[in-house]
mmCIF file of C-alpha atoms in Angstrom:
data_model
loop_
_atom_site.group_PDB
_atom_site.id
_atom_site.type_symbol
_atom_site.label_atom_id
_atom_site.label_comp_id
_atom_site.label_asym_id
_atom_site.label_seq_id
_atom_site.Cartn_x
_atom_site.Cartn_y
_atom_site.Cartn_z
ATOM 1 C CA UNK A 1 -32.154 -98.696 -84.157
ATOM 2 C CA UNK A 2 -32.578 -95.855 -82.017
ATOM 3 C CA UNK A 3 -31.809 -95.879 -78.215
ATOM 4 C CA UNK A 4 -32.549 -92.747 -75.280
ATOM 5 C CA UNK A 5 -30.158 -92.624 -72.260
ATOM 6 C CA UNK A 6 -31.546 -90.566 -69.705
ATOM 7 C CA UNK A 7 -31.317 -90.237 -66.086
ATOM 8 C CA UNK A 8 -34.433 -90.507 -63.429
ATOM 9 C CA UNK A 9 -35.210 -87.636 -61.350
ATOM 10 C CA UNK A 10 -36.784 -90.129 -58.301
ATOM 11 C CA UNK A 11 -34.076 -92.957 -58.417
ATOM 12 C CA UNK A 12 -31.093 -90.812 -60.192
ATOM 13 C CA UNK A 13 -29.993 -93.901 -62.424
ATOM 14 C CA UNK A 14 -28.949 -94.073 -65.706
ATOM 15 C CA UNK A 15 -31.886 -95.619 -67.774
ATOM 16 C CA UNK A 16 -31.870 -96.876 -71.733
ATOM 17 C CA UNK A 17 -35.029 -97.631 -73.946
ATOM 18 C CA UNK A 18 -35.537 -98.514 -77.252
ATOM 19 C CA UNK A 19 -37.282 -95.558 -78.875
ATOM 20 C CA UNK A 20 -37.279 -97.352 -82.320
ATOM 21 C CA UNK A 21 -36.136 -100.125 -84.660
ATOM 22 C CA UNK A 22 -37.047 -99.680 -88.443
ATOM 23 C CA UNK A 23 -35.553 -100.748 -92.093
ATOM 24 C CA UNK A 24 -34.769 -97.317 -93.678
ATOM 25 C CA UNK A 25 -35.866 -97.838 -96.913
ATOM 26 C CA UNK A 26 -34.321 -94.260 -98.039
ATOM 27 C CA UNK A 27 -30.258 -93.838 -98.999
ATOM 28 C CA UNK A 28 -28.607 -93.855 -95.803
ATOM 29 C CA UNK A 29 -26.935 -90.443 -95.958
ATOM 30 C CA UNK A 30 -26.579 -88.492 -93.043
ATOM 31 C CA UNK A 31 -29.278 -86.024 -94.361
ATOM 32 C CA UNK A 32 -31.730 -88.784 -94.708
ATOM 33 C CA UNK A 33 -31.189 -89.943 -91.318
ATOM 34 C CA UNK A 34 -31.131 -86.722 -89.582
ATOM 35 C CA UNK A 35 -34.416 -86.036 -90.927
ATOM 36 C CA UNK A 36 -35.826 -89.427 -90.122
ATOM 37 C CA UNK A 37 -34.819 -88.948 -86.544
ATOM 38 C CA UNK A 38 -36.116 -85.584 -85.718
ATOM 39 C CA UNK A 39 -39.448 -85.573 -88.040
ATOM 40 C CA UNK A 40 -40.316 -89.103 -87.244
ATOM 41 C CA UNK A 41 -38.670 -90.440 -84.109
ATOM 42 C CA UNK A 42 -38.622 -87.938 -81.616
ATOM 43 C CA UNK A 43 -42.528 -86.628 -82.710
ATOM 44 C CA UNK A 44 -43.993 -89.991 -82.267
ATOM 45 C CA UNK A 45 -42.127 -90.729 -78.728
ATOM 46 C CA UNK A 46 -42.998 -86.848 -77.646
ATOM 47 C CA UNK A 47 -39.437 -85.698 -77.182
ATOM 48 C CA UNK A 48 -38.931 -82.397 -77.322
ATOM 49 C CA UNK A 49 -35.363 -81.188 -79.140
ATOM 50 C CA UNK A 50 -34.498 -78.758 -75.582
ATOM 51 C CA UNK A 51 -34.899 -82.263 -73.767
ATOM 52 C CA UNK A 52 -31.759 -83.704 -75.522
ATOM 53 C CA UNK A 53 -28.225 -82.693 -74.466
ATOM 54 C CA UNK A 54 -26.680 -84.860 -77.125
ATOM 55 C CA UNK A 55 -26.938 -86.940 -79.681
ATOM 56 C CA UNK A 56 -24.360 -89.713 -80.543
ATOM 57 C CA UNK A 57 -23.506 -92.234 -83.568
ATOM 58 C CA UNK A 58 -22.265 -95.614 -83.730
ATOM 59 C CA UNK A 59 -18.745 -94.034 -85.297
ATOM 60 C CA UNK A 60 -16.609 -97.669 -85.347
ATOM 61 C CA UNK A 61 -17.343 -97.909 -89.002
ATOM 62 C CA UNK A 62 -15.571 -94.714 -89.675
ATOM 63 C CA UNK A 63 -12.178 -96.331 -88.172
ATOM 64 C CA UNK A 64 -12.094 -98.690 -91.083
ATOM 65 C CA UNK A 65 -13.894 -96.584 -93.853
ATOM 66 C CA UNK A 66 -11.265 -93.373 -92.870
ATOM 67 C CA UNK A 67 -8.063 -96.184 -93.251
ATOM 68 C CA UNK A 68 -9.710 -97.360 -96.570
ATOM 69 C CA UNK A 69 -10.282 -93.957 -97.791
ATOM 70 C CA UNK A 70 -6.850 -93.052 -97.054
ATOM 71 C CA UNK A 71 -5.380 -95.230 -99.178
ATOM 72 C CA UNK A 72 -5.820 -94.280 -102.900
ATOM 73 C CA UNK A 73 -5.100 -97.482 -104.201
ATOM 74 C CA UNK A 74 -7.291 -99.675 -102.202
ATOM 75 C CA UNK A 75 -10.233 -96.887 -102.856
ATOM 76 C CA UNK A 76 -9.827 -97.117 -106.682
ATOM 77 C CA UNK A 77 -10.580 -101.318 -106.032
ATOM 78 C CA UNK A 78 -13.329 -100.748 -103.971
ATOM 79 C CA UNK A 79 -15.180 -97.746 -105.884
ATOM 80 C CA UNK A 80 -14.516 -100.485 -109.117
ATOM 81 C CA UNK A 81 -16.361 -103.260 -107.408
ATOM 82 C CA UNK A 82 -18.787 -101.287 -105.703
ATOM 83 C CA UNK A 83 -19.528 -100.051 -109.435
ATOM 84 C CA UNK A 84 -19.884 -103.291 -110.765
ATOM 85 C CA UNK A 85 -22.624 -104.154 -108.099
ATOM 86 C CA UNK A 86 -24.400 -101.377 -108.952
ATOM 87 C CA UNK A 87 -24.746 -102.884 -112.459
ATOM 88 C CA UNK A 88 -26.812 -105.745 -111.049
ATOM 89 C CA UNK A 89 -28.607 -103.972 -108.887
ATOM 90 C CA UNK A 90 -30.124 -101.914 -111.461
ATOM 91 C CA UNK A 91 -33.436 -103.228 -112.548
ATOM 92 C CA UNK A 92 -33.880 -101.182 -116.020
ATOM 93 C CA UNK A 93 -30.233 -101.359 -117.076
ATOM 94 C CA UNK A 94 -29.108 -104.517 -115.992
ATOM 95 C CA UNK A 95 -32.220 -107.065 -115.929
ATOM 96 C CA UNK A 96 -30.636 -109.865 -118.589
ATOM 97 C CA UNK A 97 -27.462 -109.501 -116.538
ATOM 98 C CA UNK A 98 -29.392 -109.957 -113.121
ATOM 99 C CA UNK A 99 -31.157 -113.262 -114.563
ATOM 100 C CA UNK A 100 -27.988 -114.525 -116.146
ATOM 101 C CA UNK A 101 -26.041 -114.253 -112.871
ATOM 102 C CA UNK A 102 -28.826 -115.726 -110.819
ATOM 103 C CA UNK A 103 -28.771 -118.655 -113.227
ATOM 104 C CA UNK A 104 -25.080 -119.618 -112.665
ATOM 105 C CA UNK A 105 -24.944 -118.051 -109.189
ATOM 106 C CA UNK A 106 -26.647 -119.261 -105.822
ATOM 107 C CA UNK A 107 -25.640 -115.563 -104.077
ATOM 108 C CA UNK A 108 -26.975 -112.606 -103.949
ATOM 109 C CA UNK A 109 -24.485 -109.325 -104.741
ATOM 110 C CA UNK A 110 -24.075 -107.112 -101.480
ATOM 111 C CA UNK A 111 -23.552 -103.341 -102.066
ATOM 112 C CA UNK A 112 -21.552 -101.269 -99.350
ATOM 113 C CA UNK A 113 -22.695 -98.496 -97.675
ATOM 114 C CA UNK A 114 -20.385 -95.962 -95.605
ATOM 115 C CA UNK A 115 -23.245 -96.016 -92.810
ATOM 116 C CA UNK A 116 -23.260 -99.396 -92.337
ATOM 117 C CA UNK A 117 -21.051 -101.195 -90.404
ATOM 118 C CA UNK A 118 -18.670 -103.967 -92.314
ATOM 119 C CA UNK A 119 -20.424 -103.100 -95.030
ATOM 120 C CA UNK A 120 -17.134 -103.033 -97.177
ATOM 121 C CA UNK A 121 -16.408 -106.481 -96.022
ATOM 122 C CA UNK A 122 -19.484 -108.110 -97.057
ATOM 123 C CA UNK A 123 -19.515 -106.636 -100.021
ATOM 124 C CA UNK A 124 -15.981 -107.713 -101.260
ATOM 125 C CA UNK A 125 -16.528 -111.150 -99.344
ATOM 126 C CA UNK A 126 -19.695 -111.914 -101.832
ATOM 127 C CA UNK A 127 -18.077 -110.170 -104.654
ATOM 128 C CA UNK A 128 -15.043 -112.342 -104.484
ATOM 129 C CA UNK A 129 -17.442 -115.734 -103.941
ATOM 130 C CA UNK A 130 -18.694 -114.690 -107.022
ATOM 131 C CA UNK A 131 -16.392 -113.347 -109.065
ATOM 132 C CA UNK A 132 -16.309 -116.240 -111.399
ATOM 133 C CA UNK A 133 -20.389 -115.323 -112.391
ATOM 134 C CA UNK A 134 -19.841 -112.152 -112.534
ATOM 135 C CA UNK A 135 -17.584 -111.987 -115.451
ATOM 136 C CA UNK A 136 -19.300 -114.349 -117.562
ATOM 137 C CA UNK A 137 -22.505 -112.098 -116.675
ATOM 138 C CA UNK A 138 -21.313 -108.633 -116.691
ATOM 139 C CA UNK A 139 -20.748 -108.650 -120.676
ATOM 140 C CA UNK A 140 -24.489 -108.903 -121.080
ATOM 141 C CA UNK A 141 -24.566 -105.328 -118.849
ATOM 142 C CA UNK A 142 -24.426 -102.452 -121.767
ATOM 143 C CA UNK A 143 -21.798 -99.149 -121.039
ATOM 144 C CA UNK A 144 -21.112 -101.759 -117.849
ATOM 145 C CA UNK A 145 -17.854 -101.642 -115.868
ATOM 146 C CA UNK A 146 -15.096 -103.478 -116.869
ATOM 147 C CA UNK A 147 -14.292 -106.917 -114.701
ATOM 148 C CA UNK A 148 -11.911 -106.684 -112.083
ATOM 149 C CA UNK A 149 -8.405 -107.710 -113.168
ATOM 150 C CA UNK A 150 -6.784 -110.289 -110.923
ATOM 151 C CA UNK A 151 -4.334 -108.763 -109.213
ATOM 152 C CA UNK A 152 -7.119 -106.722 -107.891
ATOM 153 C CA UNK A 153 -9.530 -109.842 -106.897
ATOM 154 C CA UNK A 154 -5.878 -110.778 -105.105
ATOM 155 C CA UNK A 155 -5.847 -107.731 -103.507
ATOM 156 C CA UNK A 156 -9.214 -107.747 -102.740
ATOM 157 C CA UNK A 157 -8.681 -111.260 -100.769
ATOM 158 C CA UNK A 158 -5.807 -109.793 -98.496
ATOM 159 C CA UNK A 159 -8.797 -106.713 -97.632
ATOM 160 C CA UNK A 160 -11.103 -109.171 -96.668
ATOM 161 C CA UNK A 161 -8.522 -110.866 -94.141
ATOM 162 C CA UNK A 162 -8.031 -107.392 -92.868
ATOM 163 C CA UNK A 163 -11.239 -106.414 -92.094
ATOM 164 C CA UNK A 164 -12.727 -109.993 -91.065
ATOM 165 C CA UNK A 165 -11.089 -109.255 -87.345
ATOM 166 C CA UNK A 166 -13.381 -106.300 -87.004
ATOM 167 C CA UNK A 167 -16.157 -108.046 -88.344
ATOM 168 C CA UNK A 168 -15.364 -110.711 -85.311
ATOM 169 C CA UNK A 169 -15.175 -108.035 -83.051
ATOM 170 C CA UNK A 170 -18.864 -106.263 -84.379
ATOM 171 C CA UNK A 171 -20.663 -109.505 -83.563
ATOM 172 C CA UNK A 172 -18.817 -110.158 -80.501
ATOM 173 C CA UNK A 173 -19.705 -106.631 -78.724
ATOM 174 C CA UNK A 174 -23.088 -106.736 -80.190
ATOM 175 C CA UNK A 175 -23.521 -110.611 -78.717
ATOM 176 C CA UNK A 176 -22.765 -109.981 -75.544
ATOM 177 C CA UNK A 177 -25.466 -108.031 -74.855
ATOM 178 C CA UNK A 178 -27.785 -110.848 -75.884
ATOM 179 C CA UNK A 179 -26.096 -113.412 -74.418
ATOM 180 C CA UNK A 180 -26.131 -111.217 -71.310
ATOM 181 C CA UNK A 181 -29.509 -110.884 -71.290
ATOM 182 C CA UNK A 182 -30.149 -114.798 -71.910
ATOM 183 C CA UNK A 183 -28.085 -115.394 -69.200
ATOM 184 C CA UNK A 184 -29.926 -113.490 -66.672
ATOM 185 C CA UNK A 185 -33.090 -114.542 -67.761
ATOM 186 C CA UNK A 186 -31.849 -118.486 -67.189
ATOM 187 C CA UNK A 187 -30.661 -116.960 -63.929
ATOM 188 C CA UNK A 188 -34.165 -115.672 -62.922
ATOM 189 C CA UNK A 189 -36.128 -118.957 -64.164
ATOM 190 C CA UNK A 190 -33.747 -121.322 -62.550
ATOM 191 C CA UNK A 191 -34.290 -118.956 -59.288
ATOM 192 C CA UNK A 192 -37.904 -119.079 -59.363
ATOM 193 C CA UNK A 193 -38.176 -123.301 -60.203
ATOM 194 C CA UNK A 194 -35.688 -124.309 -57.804
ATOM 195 C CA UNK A 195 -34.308 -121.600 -55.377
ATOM 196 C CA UNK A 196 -36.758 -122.481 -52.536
ATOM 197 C CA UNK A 197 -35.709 -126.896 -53.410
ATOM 198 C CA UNK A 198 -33.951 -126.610 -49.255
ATOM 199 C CA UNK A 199 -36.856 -125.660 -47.670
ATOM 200 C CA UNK A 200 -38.242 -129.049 -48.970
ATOM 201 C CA UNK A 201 -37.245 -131.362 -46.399
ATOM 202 C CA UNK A 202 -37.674 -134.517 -48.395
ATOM 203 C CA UNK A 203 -35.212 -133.215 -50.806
ATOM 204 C CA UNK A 204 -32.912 -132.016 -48.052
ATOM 205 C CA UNK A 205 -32.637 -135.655 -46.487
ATOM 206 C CA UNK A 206 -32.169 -137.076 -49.772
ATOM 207 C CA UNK A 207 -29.599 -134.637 -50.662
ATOM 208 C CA UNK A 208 -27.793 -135.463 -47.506
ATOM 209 C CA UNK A 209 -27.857 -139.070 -47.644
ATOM 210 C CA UNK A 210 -26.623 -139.278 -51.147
ATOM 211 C CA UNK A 211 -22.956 -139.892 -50.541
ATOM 212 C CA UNK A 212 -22.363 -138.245 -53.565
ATOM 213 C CA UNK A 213 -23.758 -135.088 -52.404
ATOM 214 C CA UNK A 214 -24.096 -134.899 -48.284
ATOM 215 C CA UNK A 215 -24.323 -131.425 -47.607
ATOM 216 C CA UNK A 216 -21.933 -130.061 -50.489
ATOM 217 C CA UNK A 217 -24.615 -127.833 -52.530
ATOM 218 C CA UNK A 218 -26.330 -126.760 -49.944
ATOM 219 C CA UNK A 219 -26.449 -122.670 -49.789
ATOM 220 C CA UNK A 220 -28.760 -122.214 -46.708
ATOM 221 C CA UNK A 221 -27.430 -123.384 -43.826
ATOM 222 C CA UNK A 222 -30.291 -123.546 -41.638
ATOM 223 C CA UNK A 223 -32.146 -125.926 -44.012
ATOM 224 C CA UNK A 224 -28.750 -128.011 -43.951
ATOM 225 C CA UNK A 225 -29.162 -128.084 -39.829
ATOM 226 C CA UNK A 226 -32.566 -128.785 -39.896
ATOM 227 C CA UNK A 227 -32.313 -132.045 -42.801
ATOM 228 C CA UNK A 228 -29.228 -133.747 -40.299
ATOM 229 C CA UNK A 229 -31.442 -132.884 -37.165
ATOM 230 C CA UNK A 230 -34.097 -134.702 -38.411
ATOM 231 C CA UNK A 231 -32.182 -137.956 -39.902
ATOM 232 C CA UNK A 232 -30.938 -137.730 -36.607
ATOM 233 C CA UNK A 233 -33.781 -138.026 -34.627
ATOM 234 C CA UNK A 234 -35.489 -140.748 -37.197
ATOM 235 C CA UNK A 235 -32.543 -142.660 -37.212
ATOM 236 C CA UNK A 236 -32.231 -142.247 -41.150
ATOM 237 C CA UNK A 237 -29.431 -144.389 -43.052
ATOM 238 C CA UNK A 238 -27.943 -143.929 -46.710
#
C-alpha cells in the first residue's frame, strides 16, 4: 500500500490518501520497489518527483530482522529453515516433495521475506506446525537441505514466543485504525436515525413517564421542558 501526506494550501491541514494498494508480484527488494513506486505509482496519480519532500518506509520490521541478524546463531536456524521452504516452493525441483507434503499436511509452507513485516514469525510458526511432514517429505527433495535437528525446532519454538508480542502489537496498531473508522461510522448512522428522537414529542412524554427513564437521557434540554410542560397541562400520568 501506498499512502500521500500532504498539506492544503486553502484549509492548511494535514491530508492522507490512498494513492495505491497492489500484490507485488516481483521479489520484494528494495530495487524492485523503488522502481515500482516511481515508474508506476507516482506516473499514474500525476505526481511529479520536485512535489515530494520525502519519502518514508514502514521500518518496524527492521527492529526485529536487525536483532535476528545480529545474532549468528539464531541466523544460521533461520537461513536453514528458510532453505528448506524454498525446497517446496520450487515447482521443477521439488514437485513429488510438494504433493507428498500436501498429502500428509493440511498447511501451506510460508517463506519469509525481510520486507515484510512478521514475516520471520509466520514462517517458523508454520514450519514448526509442520515439521513432522516435512521430514518424512523432504527426503523425496534431491541435493535438498538437511531436516532441522531438534534442538533447533526447540530453539525455533522459544523465537516464535519472542516475536509473537510484536506480531500482537502489528495487528493491534494496524486495527485501530479500522476499528476507528467503524466506530465513527456507527457514530454518524446512529446520529442521523435517532439524534433528532427529542424533538418527537410523543417519544419525549413517553420517555418521561417511564419511571425507569424520566428525564435521565435526555441531552436537549429544551425538548425536556417542553415534554413536562405539556404532561403538565394534559394532566398526563405514568
Amino acid at each position: 500500500m501506498t499512502a500521500a501526506h500532504y498539506l492544503t494550501v486553502s484549509k492548511l491541514e494535514l491530508e492522507s490518501v490512498t494513492l495505491d494498494i497492489i500484490e507485488h508480484g516481483e521479489h520484494h527488494a528494495s530495487d524492485n520497489i523503488r522502481d515500482w513506486w516511481f515508474n508506476d505509482v507516482l506516473n499514474a496519480c500525476g505526481i511529479i518527483k520536485d512535489q515530494i519532500c520525502s519519502v518514508v518506509t514502514d521500518s518496524g520490521n527492521f527492529v526485529v530482522q536487525n536483532a535476528l541478524d545480529n545474532n549468528q546463531n539464531i541466523a544460521s536456524i533461520i537461513i536453514k529453515i528458510k532453505s528448506l521452504v524454498k525446497c517446496f516452493k520450487q515447482p521443477k525441483q521439488s514437485e513429488s516433495a510438494m504433493d507428498e507434503l500436501h498429502k500428509i499436511c493440511e498447511y501451506k509452507l510460508k517463506q519469509s521475506v525481510p520486507t515484510r513485516r512478521n514475516s520471520v514469525y509466520f514462517m517458523l510458526n508454520r514450519f514448526i506446525i509442520c515439521s513432522e511432514n516435512i521430514a518424512s517429505a523432504i527426503v523425496k527433495v534431491p541435493k535438498g537441505s538437511p531436516m532441522s535437528s531438534g534442538s533447533e525446532l526447540f530453539a525455533g519454538k522459544e523465537i516464535i514466543s519472542l516475536l509473537k508480542p510484536f506480531d500482537a502489537a502489528t495487528k493491534e496498531l494496524y486495527g485501530q485504525e479500522y476499528v476507528t473508522d467503524f466506530k465513527s461510522s456507527l457514530t454518524q448512522n446512529l446520529i442521523a436515525w435517532f439524534g433528532k428522537v427529542e424533538y418527537l414529542e410523543i417519544l419525549s412524554i413517553a420517555t418521561i413517564l417511564d419511571p425507569r427513564f424520566k428525564t435521565l437521557y435526555f441531552n436537549g434540554p429544551i425538548d425536556c421542558y417542553r415534554a413536562i410542560d405539556t404532561i403538565q397541562k394534559n394532566n398526563f400520568r405514568s
